Each structure stands twice: as C-alpha cells, then as structure tokens.
PDB file of C-alpha atoms in Angstrom:
ATOM      1  CA  UNK W  20     169.953 -32.182 121.504  1.00 86.00           C
ATOM      2  CA  UNK W  21     166.213 -32.183 122.021  1.00 95.00           C
ATOM      3  CA  UNK W  22     164.504 -35.053 123.823  1.00 93.00           C
ATOM      4  CA  UNK W  23     162.082 -37.497 122.248  1.00 95.00           C
ATOM      5  CA  UNK W  24     158.427 -37.089 123.106  1.00 96.00           C
ATOM      6  CA  UNK W  25     158.410 -33.290 122.888  1.00 97.00           C
ATOM      7  CA  UNK W  26     156.768 -31.152 120.228  1.00 97.00           C
ATOM      8  CA  UNK W  27     159.271 -30.330 117.500  1.00 98.00           C
ATOM      9  CA  UNK W  28     160.042 -26.593 117.254  1.00 98.00           C
ATOM     10  CA  UNK W  29     158.289 -24.813 114.374  1.00 97.00           C
ATOM     11  CA  UNK W  30     160.385 -23.190 111.678  1.00 97.00           C
ATOM     12  CA  UNK W  31     159.860 -21.005 108.632  1.00 97.00           C
ATOM     13  CA  UNK W  32     162.836 -21.214 106.272  1.00 98.00           C
ATOM     14  CA  UNK W  33     163.569 -20.838 102.549  1.00 98.00           C
ATOM     15  CA  UNK W  34     164.442 -23.895 100.465  1.00 98.00           C
ATOM     16  CA  UNK W  35     166.908 -24.165  97.583  1.00 98.00           C
ATOM     17  CA  UNK W  36     164.349 -22.396  95.337  1.00 97.00           C
ATOM     18  CA  UNK W  37     163.652 -19.575  97.777  1.00 97.00           C
ATOM     19  CA  UNK W  38     160.225 -20.970  98.755  1.00 98.00           C
ATOM     20  CA  UNK W  39     159.334 -20.815 102.459  1.00 98.00           C
ATOM     21  CA  UNK W  40     158.665 -24.082 104.299  1.00 97.00           C
ATOM     22  CA  UNK W  41     157.226 -24.637 107.770  1.00 97.00           C
ATOM     23  CA  UNK W  42     157.096 -27.788 109.845  1.00 97.00           C
ATOM     24  CA  UNK W  43     153.309 -27.365 110.041  1.00 96.00           C
ATOM     25  CA  UNK W  44     152.924 -28.047 106.298  1.00 97.00           C
ATOM     26  CA  UNK W  45     154.261 -31.583 106.817  1.00 97.00           C
ATOM     27  CA  UNK W  46     151.585 -32.622 109.342  1.00 96.00           C
ATOM     28  CA  UNK W  47     150.281 -36.060 108.462  1.00 96.00           C
ATOM     29  CA  UNK W  48     153.725 -37.263 107.320  1.00 96.00           C
ATOM     30  CA  UNK W  49     156.787 -38.394 109.167  1.00 97.00           C
ATOM     31  CA  UNK W  50     159.702 -35.988 108.755  1.00 98.00           C
ATOM     32  CA  UNK W  51     163.360 -36.999 108.725  1.00 98.00           C
ATOM     33  CA  UNK W  52     164.931 -33.652 109.600  1.00 98.00           C
ATOM     34  CA  UNK W  53     168.688 -33.733 109.312  1.00 98.00           C
ATOM     35  CA  UNK W  54     171.093 -30.955 110.188  1.00 98.00           C
ATOM     36  CA  UNK W  55     174.475 -30.900 108.483  1.00 97.00           C
ATOM     37  CA  UNK W  56     177.483 -28.554 108.561  1.00 96.00           C
ATOM     38  CA  UNK W  57     178.129 -27.513 104.942  1.00 96.00           C
ATOM     39  CA  UNK W  58     177.063 -28.101 101.346  1.00 97.00           C
ATOM     40  CA  UNK W  59     179.451 -29.951  99.022  1.00 95.00           C
ATOM     41  CA  UNK W  60     181.896 -31.123 101.690  1.00 95.00           C
ATOM     42  CA  UNK W  61     182.877 -34.796 101.659  1.00 94.00           C
ATOM     43  CA  UNK W  62     180.768 -36.020 104.585  1.00 94.00           C
ATOM     44  CA  UNK W  63     177.761 -33.846 103.824  1.00 96.00           C
ATOM     45  CA  UNK W  64     177.790 -34.948 100.197  1.00 96.00           C
ATOM     46  CA  UNK W  65     177.887 -38.641 101.197  1.00 97.00           C
ATOM     47  CA  UNK W  66     174.980 -38.063 103.556  1.00 97.00           C
ATOM     48  CA  UNK W  67     172.882 -36.146 101.003  1.00 98.00           C
ATOM     49  CA  UNK W  68     173.555 -38.620  98.185  1.00 98.00           C
ATOM     50  CA  UNK W  69     172.629 -41.467 100.546  1.00 98.00           C
ATOM     51  CA  UNK W  70     169.308 -39.806 101.343  1.00 98.00           C
ATOM     52  CA  UNK W  71     168.771 -39.188  97.608  1.00 98.00           C
ATOM     53  CA  UNK W  72     169.376 -42.855  96.760  1.00 98.00           C
ATOM     54  CA  UNK W  73     166.855 -43.965  99.406  1.00 98.00           C
ATOM     55  CA  UNK W  74     164.337 -41.162  98.840  1.00 97.00           C
ATOM     56  CA  UNK W  75     161.713 -43.394  97.182  1.00 97.00           C
ATOM     57  CA  UNK W  76     161.898 -45.815 100.116  1.00 97.00           C
ATOM     58  CA  UNK W  77     161.377 -42.952 102.577  1.00 97.00           C
ATOM     59  CA  UNK W  78     158.321 -41.890 100.551  1.00 96.00           C
ATOM     60  CA  UNK W  79     156.984 -45.470 100.699  1.00 96.00           C
ATOM     61  CA  UNK W  80     157.161 -45.174 104.503  1.00 95.00           C
ATOM     62  CA  UNK W  81     155.167 -41.940 104.390  1.00 95.00           C
ATOM     63  CA  UNK W  82     158.231 -39.867 105.289  1.00 97.00           C
ATOM     64  CA  UNK W  83     159.817 -36.777 103.796  1.00 98.00           C
ATOM     65  CA  UNK W  84     163.509 -35.951 104.067  1.00 98.00           C
ATOM     66  CA  UNK W  85     164.551 -32.373 104.802  1.00 98.00           C
ATOM     67  CA  UNK W  86     168.148 -31.201 105.115  1.00 98.00           C
ATOM     68  CA  UNK W  87     169.062 -28.022 107.021  1.00 98.00           C
ATOM     69  CA  UNK W  88     172.320 -26.075 107.105  1.00 98.00           C
ATOM     70  CA  UNK W  89     173.330 -22.448 107.432  1.00 97.00           C
ATOM     71  CA  UNK W  90     174.378 -22.310 103.766  1.00 97.00           C
ATOM     72  CA  UNK W  91     172.635 -19.851 101.454  1.00 98.00           C
ATOM     73  CA  UNK W  92     169.706 -20.589  99.143  1.00 98.00           C
ATOM     74  CA  UNK W  93     172.128 -20.288  96.195  1.00 98.00           C
ATOM     75  CA  UNK W  94     174.588 -22.743  97.753  1.00 98.00           C
ATOM     76  CA  UNK W  95     171.727 -25.199  98.354  1.00 97.00           C
ATOM     77  CA  UNK W  96     170.572 -24.823  94.740  1.00 98.00           C
ATOM     78  CA  UNK W  97     174.076 -25.601  93.463  1.00 98.00           C
ATOM     79  CA  UNK W  98     174.303 -28.607  95.822  1.00 98.00           C
ATOM     80  CA  UNK W  99     170.886 -29.892  94.720  1.00 97.00           C
ATOM     81  CA  UNK W 100     171.718 -29.489  91.031  1.00 97.00           C
ATOM     82  CA  UNK W 101     175.207 -31.004  91.198  1.00 97.00           C
ATOM     83  CA  UNK W 102     174.038 -34.157  93.014  1.00 97.00           C
ATOM     84  CA  UNK W 103     170.433 -34.303  91.720  1.00 97.00           C
ATOM     85  CA  UNK W 104     169.006 -34.207  95.225  1.00 98.00           C
ATOM     86  CA  UNK W 105     165.243 -34.955  95.184  1.00 98.00           C
ATOM     87  CA  UNK W 106     164.412 -33.496  98.588  1.00 98.00           C
ATOM     88  CA  UNK W 107     164.140 -30.126 100.309  1.00 98.00           C
ATOM     89  CA  UNK W 108     167.209 -28.296 101.591  1.00 98.00           C
ATOM     90  CA  UNK W 109     166.470 -25.439 103.973  1.00 98.00           C
ATOM     91  CA  UNK W 110     168.715 -22.413 104.385  1.00 98.00           C
ATOM     92  CA  UNK W 111     169.053 -21.310 108.004  1.00 98.00           C
ATOM     93  CA  UNK W 112     171.483 -18.395 107.777  1.00 97.00           C
ATOM     94  CA  UNK W 113     170.053 -16.815 110.957  1.00 97.00           C
ATOM     95  CA  UNK W 114     170.396 -20.129 112.863  1.00 97.00           C
ATOM     96  CA  UNK W 115     166.670 -20.100 113.703  1.00 96.00           C
ATOM     97  CA  UNK W 116     166.039 -23.863 113.477  1.00 98.00           C
ATOM     98  CA  UNK W 117     169.666 -24.766 114.145  1.00 98.00           C
ATOM     99  CA  UNK W 118     169.505 -23.205 117.621  1.00 97.00           C
ATOM    100  CA  UNK W 119     165.878 -24.278 118.262  1.00 98.00           C
ATOM    101  CA  UNK W 120     166.864 -27.895 117.611  1.00 98.00           C
ATOM    102  CA  UNK W 121     170.010 -27.499 119.755  1.00 97.00           C
ATOM    103  CA  UNK W 122     172.548 -28.492 117.092  1.00 97.00           C
ATOM    104  CA  UNK W 123     174.757 -25.352 117.230  1.00 96.00           C
ATOM    105  CA  UNK W 124     177.613 -26.470 119.437  1.00 94.00           C
ATOM    106  CA  UNK W 125     181.249 -25.982 120.236  1.00 89.00           C
ATOM    107  CA  UNK W 126     183.344 -28.200 117.982  1.00 85.00           C
ATOM    108  CA  UNK W 127     187.012 -29.134 118.103  1.00 82.00           C
ATOM    109  CA  UNK W 128     188.900 -29.822 114.902  1.00 76.00           C
ATOM    110  CA  UNK W 129     192.660 -30.106 114.615  1.00 83.00           C
ATOM    111  CA  UNK W 130     192.960 -28.617 118.089  1.00 86.00           C
ATOM    112  CA  UNK W 131     190.922 -25.555 117.128  1.00 87.00           C
ATOM    113  CA  UNK W 132     187.669 -24.738 118.903  1.00 89.00           C
ATOM    114  CA  UNK W 133     184.813 -23.149 116.954  1.00 89.00           C
ATOM    115  CA  UNK W 134     181.028 -23.095 116.866  1.00 93.00           C
ATOM    116  CA  UNK W 135     179.214 -25.096 114.234  1.00 93.00           C
ATOM    117  CA  UNK W 136     176.439 -27.507 113.384  1.00 95.00           C
ATOM    118  CA  UNK W 137     176.783 -30.948 114.947  1.00 94.00           C
ATOM    119  CA  UNK W 138     175.449 -33.496 112.461  1.00 96.00           C
ATOM    120  CA  UNK W 139     172.112 -34.474 114.018  1.00 97.00           C
ATOM    121  CA  UNK W 140     168.945 -36.153 112.732  1.00 98.00           C
ATOM    122  CA  UNK W 141     165.446 -36.046 114.178  1.00 98.00           C
ATOM    123  CA  UNK W 142     162.491 -38.179 113.174  1.00 98.00           C
ATOM    124  CA  UNK W 143     159.248 -36.290 113.734  1.00 98.00           C
ATOM    125  CA  UNK W 144     155.890 -38.053 113.666  1.00 97.00           C
ATOM    126  CA  UNK W 145     152.705 -37.088 111.817  1.00 97.00           C
ATOM    127  CA  UNK W 146     151.595 -34.927 114.765  1.00 96.00           C
ATOM    128  CA  UNK W 147     154.828 -32.929 114.976  1.00 97.00           C
ATOM    129  CA  UNK W 148     156.351 -34.788 117.939  1.00 98.00           C
ATOM    130  CA  UNK W 149     160.013 -35.865 118.001  1.00 97.00           C
ATOM    131  CA  UNK W 150     159.998 -39.655 118.152  1.00 97.00           C
ATOM    132  CA  UNK W 151     163.731 -40.294 117.568  1.00 96.00           C
ATOM    133  CA  UNK W 152     166.819 -38.131 118.012  1.00 96.00           C
ATOM    134  CA  UNK W 153     170.353 -38.960 116.895  1.00 96.00           C
ATOM    135  CA  UNK W 154     173.365 -36.771 117.670  1.00 93.00           C
ATOM    136  CA  UNK W 155     176.818 -36.948 116.057  1.00 88.00           C
ATOM    137  CA  UNK W 156     175.600 -39.310 113.348  1.00 94.00           C
ATOM    138  CA  UNK W 157     177.979 -40.843 110.817  1.00 96.00           C
ATOM    139  CA  UNK W 158     177.320 -39.136 107.489  1.00 96.00           C
ATOM    140  CA  UNK W 159     177.621 -42.211 105.270  1.00 96.00           C
ATOM    141  CA  UNK W 160     175.496 -44.446 107.532  1.00 96.00           C
ATOM    142  CA  UNK W 161     172.805 -41.929 108.516  1.00 97.00           C
ATOM    143  CA  UNK W 162     170.381 -42.406 105.566  1.00 97.00           C
ATOM    144  CA  UNK W 163     170.209 -46.213 105.849  1.00 97.00           C
ATOM    145  CA  UNK W 164     170.045 -46.003 109.660  1.00 96.00           C
ATOM    146  CA  UNK W 165     167.090 -43.589 109.477  1.00 97.00           C
ATOM    147  CA  UNK W 166     165.273 -45.807 106.970  1.00 96.00           C
ATOM    148  CA  UNK W 167     165.756 -48.764 109.331  1.00 96.00           C
ATOM    149  CA  UNK W 168     164.288 -46.659 112.173  1.00 95.00           C
ATOM    150  CA  UNK W 169     161.107 -46.215 110.105  1.00 94.00           C
ATOM    151  CA  UNK W 170     160.722 -49.960 109.472  1.00 82.00           C
TER     152      UNK W 170
END
C-alpha cells in the first residue's frame, strides 16, 4: 500500500464506455479511488452500490468516486448498467494502476494461494497527493467510511 503524503501515481485507463481517463483530469477535486477484485461478485456489488447510493453526497464534498479492477470495459459496462452505477469504473487489464498503487498481492482463500487485487481505497486531494490510504477495507462499510473521512 502506498503511504499518505506522496504524489498519487498517474494512470491512463479506459472507463466502462471505452473513454480514457487520467488522474490529471481530476485536479481541483478530491478523488476517492477504490480498487476492487471483480465486477458483480457479492462484496464488490455491495461496495459499488454503497458508493452509488452516496454519490451525491461525495459530489457535495467536491469528490469524485472512481472504481478500478482488472475486469474488461464490457464487464464494467454490464456492471454499471445492472446496478445503475453513476460513477466511473476503470478497466486495468494490464495491471498498470493496480501495481502502481500496490494493491496486487498474494491472497489466500480456502487454503489456496493466488495473486489478486486487495480491496483498497485511497483518498487523493485536489493537488494529486494521497491524503488517506485504507487497505483490506470491508466492502459494505467502505463507502460510508470514506464519506466520513471527507467530513
């Protein structure tokens, strides 16, 4: 996990509509950048729907929510449509941002070891500096916790 107080790594990734986004384009706004393992799984859906329900409150705080996983643009589009997600989902199939933000880790599940995304959320300030970092967040609690961090 990256430390607070450092410049957040730049990225250039396609969203659920195939449009390229960079961190630079969000200068002047706070960014809640959350990394999650997989579209349409139970935990990831709870997390995304939670962010969707609170999206207007994040906007009131001058913040944008961006989700990142290694799922495809098409998978993100289906996820967005199915759950009416009002925020950007970035596809990182090449693990560009996932590795830059140090969230690609060894995971153990049911005694099996594999590599995958550890659910992590960063809050980045208007100047592109990481001001908060949260590793191994609880999917259902993460959206409300991040909103409280912006209060």
